[in-house]
PDB file of C-alpha atoms in Angstrom:
ATOM      1  CA  MET C   1      78.154  97.166  92.222  1.00 78.00           C
ATOM      2  CA  THR C   2      79.299  97.254  95.849  1.00 82.00           C
ATOM      3  CA  ALA C   3      79.551  93.467  95.935  1.00 83.00           C
ATOM      4  CA  LEU C   4      81.538  93.462  92.694  1.00 83.00           C
ATOM      5  CA  LEU C   5      83.928  96.078  94.040  1.00 87.00           C
ATOM      6  CA  ARG C   6      84.498  94.010  97.167  1.00 89.00           C
ATOM      7  CA  TYR C   7      85.053  90.937  95.023  1.00 82.00           C
ATOM      8  CA  GLN C   8      87.551  92.704  92.761  1.00 88.00           C
ATOM      9  CA  GLY C   9      89.315  94.229  95.740  1.00 88.00           C
ATOM     10  CA  ALA C  10      89.643  90.826  97.400  1.00 88.00           C
ATOM     11  CA  LEU C  11      90.992  89.353  94.164  1.00 86.00           C
ATOM     12  CA  LEU C  12      93.604  92.072  93.907  1.00 88.00           C
ATOM     13  CA  LEU C  13      94.751  91.746  97.506  1.00 86.00           C
ATOM     14  CA  ARG C  14      94.894  87.963  97.461  1.00 88.00           C
ATOM     15  CA  SER C  15      96.794  87.853  94.178  1.00 87.00           C
ATOM     16  CA  GLN C  16      99.623  89.970  95.678  1.00 89.00           C
ATOM     17  CA  ARG C  17     100.313  91.245  92.161  1.00 91.00           C
ATOM     18  CA  TRP C  18      99.866  94.771  93.508  1.00 92.00           C
ATOM     19  CA  LEU C  19     103.109  94.430  95.456  1.00 94.00           C
ATOM     20  CA  ALA C  20     105.381  95.018  92.458  1.00 95.00           C
ATOM     21  CA  PRO C  21     103.882  98.373  91.398  1.00 95.00           C
ATOM     22  CA  PHE C  22     103.478  99.468  95.014  1.00 96.00           C
ATOM     23  CA  VAL C  23     107.099  98.737  95.914  1.00 97.00           C
ATOM     24  CA  ALA C  24     108.329 100.391  92.712  1.00 96.00           C
ATOM     25  CA  TYR C  25     106.248 103.495  93.416  1.00 97.00           C
ATOM     26  CA  ALA C  26     107.310 103.589  97.067  1.00 96.00           C
ATOM     27  CA  ALA C  27     110.958 103.487  95.982  1.00 96.00           C
ATOM     28  CA  PHE C  28     110.280 106.255  93.451  1.00 96.00           C
ATOM     29  CA  VAL C  29     108.752 108.460  96.159  1.00 95.00           C
ATOM     30  CA  ALA C  30     111.465 107.641  98.700  1.00 93.00           C
ATOM     31  CA  VAL C  31     114.154 108.725  96.246  1.00 92.00           C
ATOM     32  CA  GLY C  32     112.519 111.967  95.162  1.00 89.00           C
ATOM     33  CA  VAL C  33     110.645 113.232  98.232  1.00 89.00           C
ATOM     34  CA  ARG C  34     113.117 114.415 100.879  1.00 88.00           C
ATOM     35  CA  PRO C  35     112.630 116.299 104.151  1.00 88.00           C
ATOM     36  CA  GLY C  36     112.983 120.032 103.699  1.00 82.00           C
ATOM     37  CA  ASP C  37     112.243 120.086  99.971  1.00 83.00           C
ATOM     38  CA  PRO C  38     109.556 122.518  98.728  1.00 85.00           C
ATOM     39  CA  VAL C  39     106.245 120.765  99.271  1.00 88.00           C
ATOM     40  CA  LEU C  40     104.771 121.654  95.878  1.00 88.00           C
ATOM     41  CA  ASP C  41     107.766 120.247  94.012  1.00 88.00           C
ATOM     42  CA  SER C  42     107.498 117.047  96.030  1.00 91.00           C
ATOM     43  CA  LEU C  43     103.758 116.750  95.484  1.00 92.00           C
ATOM     44  CA  GLY C  44     104.212 117.171  91.737  1.00 92.00           C
ATOM     45  CA  TYR C  45     106.961 114.550  91.701  1.00 93.00           C
ATOM     46  CA  ALA C  46     104.886 112.031  93.669  1.00 95.00           C
ATOM     47  CA  ALA C  47     101.822 112.658  91.505  1.00 95.00           C
ATOM     48  CA  ALA C  48     103.774 112.185  88.265  1.00 95.00           C
ATOM     49  CA  GLY C  49     104.740 108.691  89.396  1.00 96.00           C
ATOM     50  CA  LEU C  50     101.075 107.838  89.822  1.00 97.00           C
ATOM     51  CA  VAL C  51     100.503 107.842  86.055  1.00 97.00           C
ATOM     52  CA  PRO C  52     102.499 104.667  85.286  1.00 97.00           C
ATOM     53  CA  PHE C  53     101.479 103.210  88.654  1.00 97.00           C
ATOM     54  CA  ALA C  54      97.787 103.608  87.801  1.00 97.00           C
ATOM     55  CA  ALA C  55      98.228 102.133  84.336  1.00 97.00           C
ATOM     56  CA  TRP C  56     100.070  99.150  85.823  1.00 96.00           C
ATOM     57  CA  LEU C  57      97.532  98.579  88.617  1.00 96.00           C
ATOM     58  CA  VAL C  58      94.502  98.876  86.330  1.00 96.00           C
ATOM     59  CA  ARG C  59      96.033  96.349  83.945  1.00 94.00           C
ATOM     60  CA  ILE C  60      96.544  94.004  86.894  1.00 94.00           C
ATOM     61  CA  CYS C  61      92.920  94.406  87.976  1.00 93.00           C
ATOM     62  CA  VAL C  62      91.460  93.592  84.563  1.00 91.00           C
ATOM     63  CA  THR C  63      93.636  90.498  84.144  1.00 87.00           C
ATOM     64  CA  SER C  64      93.798  89.063  87.677  1.00 81.00           C
ATOM     65  CA  GLU C  65      90.570  87.056  87.478  1.00 74.00           C
ATOM     66  CA  PRO C  66      90.753  83.534  86.016  1.00 70.00           C
ATOM     67  CA  GLY C  67      88.807  83.131  82.778  1.00 69.00           C
ATOM     68  CA  ALA C  68      86.243  80.691  84.186  1.00 67.00           C
ATOM     69  CA  ALA C  69      85.567  82.876  87.221  1.00 69.00           C
ATOM     70  CA  ARG C  70      85.247  85.949  85.027  1.00 72.00           C
ATOM     71  CA  ASP C  71      82.718  84.175  82.806  1.00 64.00           C
ATOM     72  CA  CYS C  72      80.667  83.221  85.857  1.00 74.00           C
ATOM     73  CA  ALA C  73      80.740  86.769  87.221  1.00 67.00           C
ATOM     74  CA  ALA C  74      79.819  88.190  83.806  1.00 66.00           C
ATOM     75  CA  ALA C  75      76.903  85.772  83.508  1.00 71.00           C
ATOM     76  CA  ALA C  76      75.625  86.787  86.931  1.00 70.00           C
ATOM     77  CA  ALA C  77      76.183  90.557  86.850  1.00 70.00           C
ATOM     78  CA  GLY C  78      76.918  91.371  83.213  1.00 76.00           C
ATOM     79  CA  PRO C  79      80.304  91.895  81.551  1.00 81.00           C
ATOM     80  CA  VAL C  80      80.024  95.691  81.639  1.00 87.00           C
ATOM     81  CA  ARG C  81      79.522  95.826  85.408  1.00 87.00           C
ATOM     82  CA  VAL C  82      82.263  93.287  86.037  1.00 87.00           C
ATOM     83  CA  HIS C  83      84.776  95.166  83.910  1.00 90.00           C
ATOM     84  CA  ALA C  84      83.754  98.524  85.366  1.00 92.00           C
ATOM     85  CA  ALA C  85      84.304  97.141  88.861  1.00 92.00           C
ATOM     86  CA  ALA C  86      87.807  96.013  87.905  1.00 93.00           C
ATOM     87  CA  LEU C  87      88.635  99.461  86.498  1.00 95.00           C
ATOM     88  CA  LEU C  88      87.245 101.229  89.552  1.00 96.00           C
ATOM     89  CA  THR C  89      89.216  98.937  91.851  1.00 95.00           C
ATOM     90  CA  GLY C  90      92.429  99.926  90.084  1.00 96.00           C
ATOM     91  CA  LEU C  91      91.506 103.610  90.314  1.00 97.00           C
ATOM     92  CA  ALA C  92      90.630 103.312  94.011  1.00 96.00           C
ATOM     93  CA  GLY C  93      93.929 101.594  94.741  1.00 96.00           C
ATOM     94  CA  THR C  94      95.789 104.344  92.915  1.00 97.00           C
ATOM     95  CA  LEU C  95      93.960 107.104  94.774  1.00 97.00           C
ATOM     96  CA  LEU C  96      94.695 105.450  98.109  1.00 97.00           C
ATOM     97  CA  THR C  97      98.380 105.044  97.246  1.00 97.00           C
ATOM     98  CA  GLY C  98      98.574 108.620  95.982  1.00 96.00           C
ATOM     99  CA  ALA C  99      96.943 109.889  99.177  1.00 96.00           C
ATOM    100  CA  LEU C 100      99.572 108.093 101.252  1.00 96.00           C
ATOM    101  CA  ALA C 101     102.392 109.577  99.174  1.00 95.00           C
ATOM    102  CA  ALA C 102     100.886 113.057  99.281  1.00 94.00           C
ATOM    103  CA  GLY C 103     100.399 112.782 103.041  1.00 93.00           C
ATOM    104  CA  ALA C 104     104.039 111.843 103.474  1.00 93.00           C
ATOM    105  CA  ALA C 105     105.130 114.807 101.345  1.00 91.00           C
ATOM    106  CA  LEU C 106     102.932 117.194 103.321  1.00 91.00           C
ATOM    107  CA  LEU C 107     104.407 115.916 106.578  1.00 91.00           C
ATOM    108  CA  VAL C 108     108.124 116.006 105.768  1.00 89.00           C
ATOM    109  CA  CYS C 109     108.482 118.747 103.159  1.00 85.00           C
ATOM    110  CA  ASP C 110     108.698 122.500 103.613  1.00 79.00           C
ATOM    111  CA  GLY C 111     105.299 124.088 103.143  1.00 69.00           C
ATOM    112  CA  ALA C 112     105.962 127.404 104.851  1.00 66.00           C
ATOM    113  CA  ALA C 113     105.808 129.377 101.608  1.00 66.00           C
ATOM    114  CA  THR C 114     102.514 127.810 100.569  1.00 73.00           C
ATOM    115  CA  GLY C 115     100.384 127.161 103.623  1.00 74.00           C
ATOM    116  CA  PRO C 116      99.084 123.775 104.759  1.00 75.00           C
ATOM    117  CA  GLY C 117      95.530 124.274 103.558  1.00 81.00           C
ATOM    118  CA  ALA C 118      96.446 125.333 100.034  1.00 82.00           C
ATOM    119  CA  ALA C 119      99.036 122.552  99.777  1.00 85.00           C
ATOM    120  CA  ALA C 120      96.519 119.937 100.901  1.00 89.00           C
ATOM    121  CA  VAL C 121      93.975 121.058  98.295  1.00 89.00           C
ATOM    122  CA  ALA C 122      96.636 121.046  95.594  1.00 89.00           C
ATOM    123  CA  ALA C 123      97.737 117.565  96.687  1.00 90.00           C
ATOM    124  CA  ALA C 124      94.191 116.222  96.407  1.00 93.00           C
ATOM    125  CA  LEU C 125      93.661 117.730  92.954  1.00 93.00           C
ATOM    126  CA  VAL C 126      96.969 116.712  91.395  1.00 94.00           C
ATOM    127  CA  THR C 127      96.628 113.192  92.833  1.00 96.00           C
ATOM    128  CA  ALA C 128      93.157 112.859  91.325  1.00 96.00           C
ATOM    129  CA  VAL C 129      94.288 114.182  87.928  1.00 96.00           C
ATOM    130  CA  CYS C 130      97.270 111.839  87.647  1.00 97.00           C
ATOM    131  CA  ALA C 131      95.346 108.845  88.977  1.00 97.00           C
ATOM    132  CA  LEU C 132      92.532 109.394  86.473  1.00 97.00           C
ATOM    133  CA  THR C 133      94.960 109.930  83.592  1.00 97.00           C
ATOM    134  CA  GLY C 134      96.947 106.812  84.420  1.00 97.00           C
ATOM    135  CA  SER C 135      93.761 104.792  84.829  1.00 97.00           C
ATOM    136  CA  ALA C 136      92.647 105.889  81.370  1.00 97.00           C
ATOM    137  CA  VAL C 137      95.961 104.630  79.966  1.00 97.00           C
ATOM    138  CA  GLY C 138      95.528 101.329  81.790  1.00 96.00           C
ATOM    139  CA  ALA C 139      91.958 100.892  80.562  1.00 95.00           C
ATOM    140  CA  LEU C 140      92.984 101.449  76.950  1.00 96.00           C
ATOM    141  CA  THR C 141      96.013  99.169  77.100  1.00 94.00           C
ATOM    142  CA  GLY C 142      94.473  96.281  79.043  1.00 90.00           C
ATOM    143  CA  ARG C 143      92.040  93.502  78.344  1.00 85.00           C
ATOM    144  CA  PRO C 144      89.873  93.339  76.270  1.00 87.00           C
ATOM    145  CA  LEU C 145      91.170  96.155  74.044  1.00 89.00           C
ATOM    146  CA  VAL C 146      94.716  94.775  74.060  1.00 89.00           C
ATOM    147  CA  ARG C 147      94.850  91.005  74.463  1.00 83.00           C
ATOM    148  CA  ARG C 148      98.566  90.267  74.239  1.00 87.00           C
ATOM    149  CA  ARG C 149     100.461  90.926  77.437  1.00 86.00           C
ATOM    150  CA  GLY C 150     103.658  92.143  75.770  1.00 88.00           C
ATOM    151  CA  HIS C 151     101.797  94.556  73.526  1.00 91.00           C
ATOM    152  CA  GLY C 152      99.793  95.824  76.478  1.00 90.00           C
ATOM    153  CA  ILE C 153     102.873  96.458  78.622  1.00 91.00           C
ATOM    154  CA  LEU C 154     104.600  98.376  75.830  1.00 94.00           C
ATOM    155  CA  ALA C 155     101.461 100.367  75.097  1.00 94.00           C
ATOM    156  CA  ALA C 156     100.974 101.202  78.793  1.00 94.00           C
ATOM    157  CA  ALA C 157     104.600 102.337  79.131  1.00 95.00           C
ATOM    158  CA  LEU C 158     104.390 104.493  76.018  1.00 95.00           C
ATOM    159  CA  GLY C 159     100.975 105.869  76.995  1.00 95.00           C
ATOM    160  CA  SER C 160     102.231 106.796  80.461  1.00 96.00           C
ATOM    161  CA  LEU C 161     105.247 108.563  78.989  1.00 96.00           C
ATOM    162  CA  LEU C 162     103.101 110.519  76.545  1.00 96.00           C
ATOM    163  CA  ALA C 163     100.692 111.437  79.335  1.00 95.00           C
ATOM    164  CA  LEU C 164     103.590 113.041  81.192  1.00 94.00           C
ATOM    165  CA  VAL C 165     105.262 114.885  78.311  1.00 94.00           C
ATOM    166  CA  LEU C 166     102.541 115.947  75.868  1.00 93.00           C
ATOM    167  CA  ALA C 167     101.297 119.471  76.414  1.00 88.00           C
ATOM    168  CA  PRO C 168      97.541 118.679  76.126  1.00 92.00           C
ATOM    169  CA  SER C 169      97.784 116.009  78.845  1.00 94.00           C
ATOM    170  CA  PRO C 170      95.945 116.962  82.062  1.00 95.00           C
ATOM    171  CA  ALA C 171      98.578 115.145  84.131  1.00 94.00           C
ATOM    172  CA  ARG C 172     101.377 117.216  82.614  1.00 94.00           C
ATOM    173  CA  GLY C 173      99.370 120.389  83.116  1.00 92.00           C
ATOM    174  CA  ALA C 174      98.655 119.655  86.777  1.00 92.00           C
ATOM    175  CA  VAL C 175     102.222 118.643  87.612  1.00 92.00           C
ATOM    176  CA  SER C 176     103.657 121.637  85.736  1.00 89.00           C
ATOM    177  CA  ALA C 177     101.329 123.953  87.643  1.00 87.00           C
ATOM    178  CA  LEU C 178     102.647 122.691  90.966  1.00 86.00           C
ATOM    179  CA  VAL C 179     106.284 122.889  89.872  1.00 82.00           C
ATOM    180  CA  SER C 180     105.742 126.470  88.696  1.00 81.00           C
ATOM    181  CA  GLY C 181     103.831 127.237  91.886  1.00 73.00           C
ATOM    182  CA  ALA C 182     106.781 126.102  93.974  1.00 68.00           C
ATOM    183  CA  ARG C 183     108.713 129.094  92.658  1.00 72.00           C
ATOM    184  CA  SER C 184     105.927 131.607  93.182  1.00 69.00           C
ATOM    185  CA  GLY C 185     104.398 130.111  96.326  1.00 63.00           C
ATOM    186  CA  THR C 186     100.965 129.605  94.743  1.00 70.00           C
ATOM    187  CA  ALA C 187      99.413 126.143  94.963  1.00 67.00           C
ATOM    188  CA  GLU C 188      97.016 126.159  92.041  1.00 75.00           C
ATOM    189  CA  VAL C 189      95.996 123.123  89.999  1.00 74.00           C
ATOM    190  CA  PRO C 190      93.853 124.104  86.988  1.00 77.00           C
ATOM    191  CA  LEU C 191      90.319 122.837  87.387  1.00 86.00           C
ATOM    192  CA  THR C 192      90.263 122.279  83.630  1.00 91.00           C
ATOM    193  CA  ALA C 193      92.911 119.591  84.151  1.00 92.00           C
ATOM    194  CA  VAL C 194      90.606 117.837  86.626  1.00 94.00           C
ATOM    195  CA  ALA C 195      87.685 118.001  84.207  1.00 95.00           C
ATOM    196  CA  VAL C 196      89.737 116.759  81.252  1.00 96.00           C
ATOM    197  CA  ALA C 197      91.234 113.904  83.291  1.00 96.00           C
ATOM    198  CA  LEU C 198      87.773 112.858  84.461  1.00 96.00           C
ATOM    199  CA  ALA C 199      86.442 112.960  80.891  1.00 97.00           C
ATOM    200  CA  LEU C 200      89.396 110.924  79.591  1.00 96.00           C
ATOM    201  CA  ALA C 201      88.998 108.292  82.289  1.00 96.00           C
ATOM    202  CA  ALA C 202      85.254 108.059  81.672  1.00 96.00           C
ATOM    203  CA  ALA C 203      85.717 107.737  77.901  1.00 96.00           C
ATOM    204  CA  ALA C 204      88.480 105.133  78.221  1.00 96.00           C
ATOM    205  CA  GLY C 205      86.490 103.151  80.777  1.00 95.00           C
ATOM    206  CA  THR C 206      83.378 103.232  78.617  1.00 95.00           C
ATOM    207  CA  ALA C 207      85.321 102.019  75.581  1.00 94.00           C
ATOM    208  CA  ALA C 208      86.845  99.152  77.578  1.00 93.00           C
ATOM    209  CA  CYS C 209      83.487  98.161  79.088  1.00 91.00           C
ATOM    210  CA  LEU C 210      81.751  98.179  75.695  1.00 90.00           C
ATOM    211  CA  ALA C 211      84.541  96.023  74.265  1.00 89.00           C
ATOM    212  CA  ALA C 212      84.085  93.633  77.175  1.00 83.00           C
ATOM    213  CA  ALA C 213      80.357  93.477  76.459  1.00 82.00           C
ATOM    214  CA  ARG C 214      80.927  92.695  72.781  1.00 81.00           C
ATOM    215  CA  ARG C 215      83.358  89.922  73.583  1.00 68.00           C
ATOM    216  CA  GLY C 216      81.294  88.919  76.668  1.00 54.00           C
TER     217      GLY C 216
END
């Protein structure tokens, strides 16, 4: 699996298709995260943007490989492992990007009312929740579950929106907890949100990998 992850990572970097979502997310963070703002508000804002970013990046990862190369990789390592590596590459890229955004928020925003340690833990948890939720959306709206690009883009956009507004969504719960905590000074992200996000990402990834195996 390590070799497949390196291969998928190299494909993503060389394709430069990651630039569009990265620049869009960087602009989103630059607009909404300002020096002196409450750190929890800023962390929640930056994490919310990770949901569509993750869906976009995961879709890029599962479609960046040419068909012939993908068939060769699937024949050598199996379609499930190949597709899982693509999904994990998208998730890893999202986590890295979210860590950079959270680090910037922790550096420039006002964390006096919260404390640096508590804010850092909250940043790690909310980043993980939103990255996992967005990756689940990307896995369900990308190849092979959704073949047509236009349909996949619309589904990913709608799925990301629902993940941010529906009450049962772990991403909404984690972001809302930080926004509420900014007013009370408590940096608490529900651990249930982490567990639900992890379960959603695992279920979506499994469904996508099984579909890839059937169409192998």
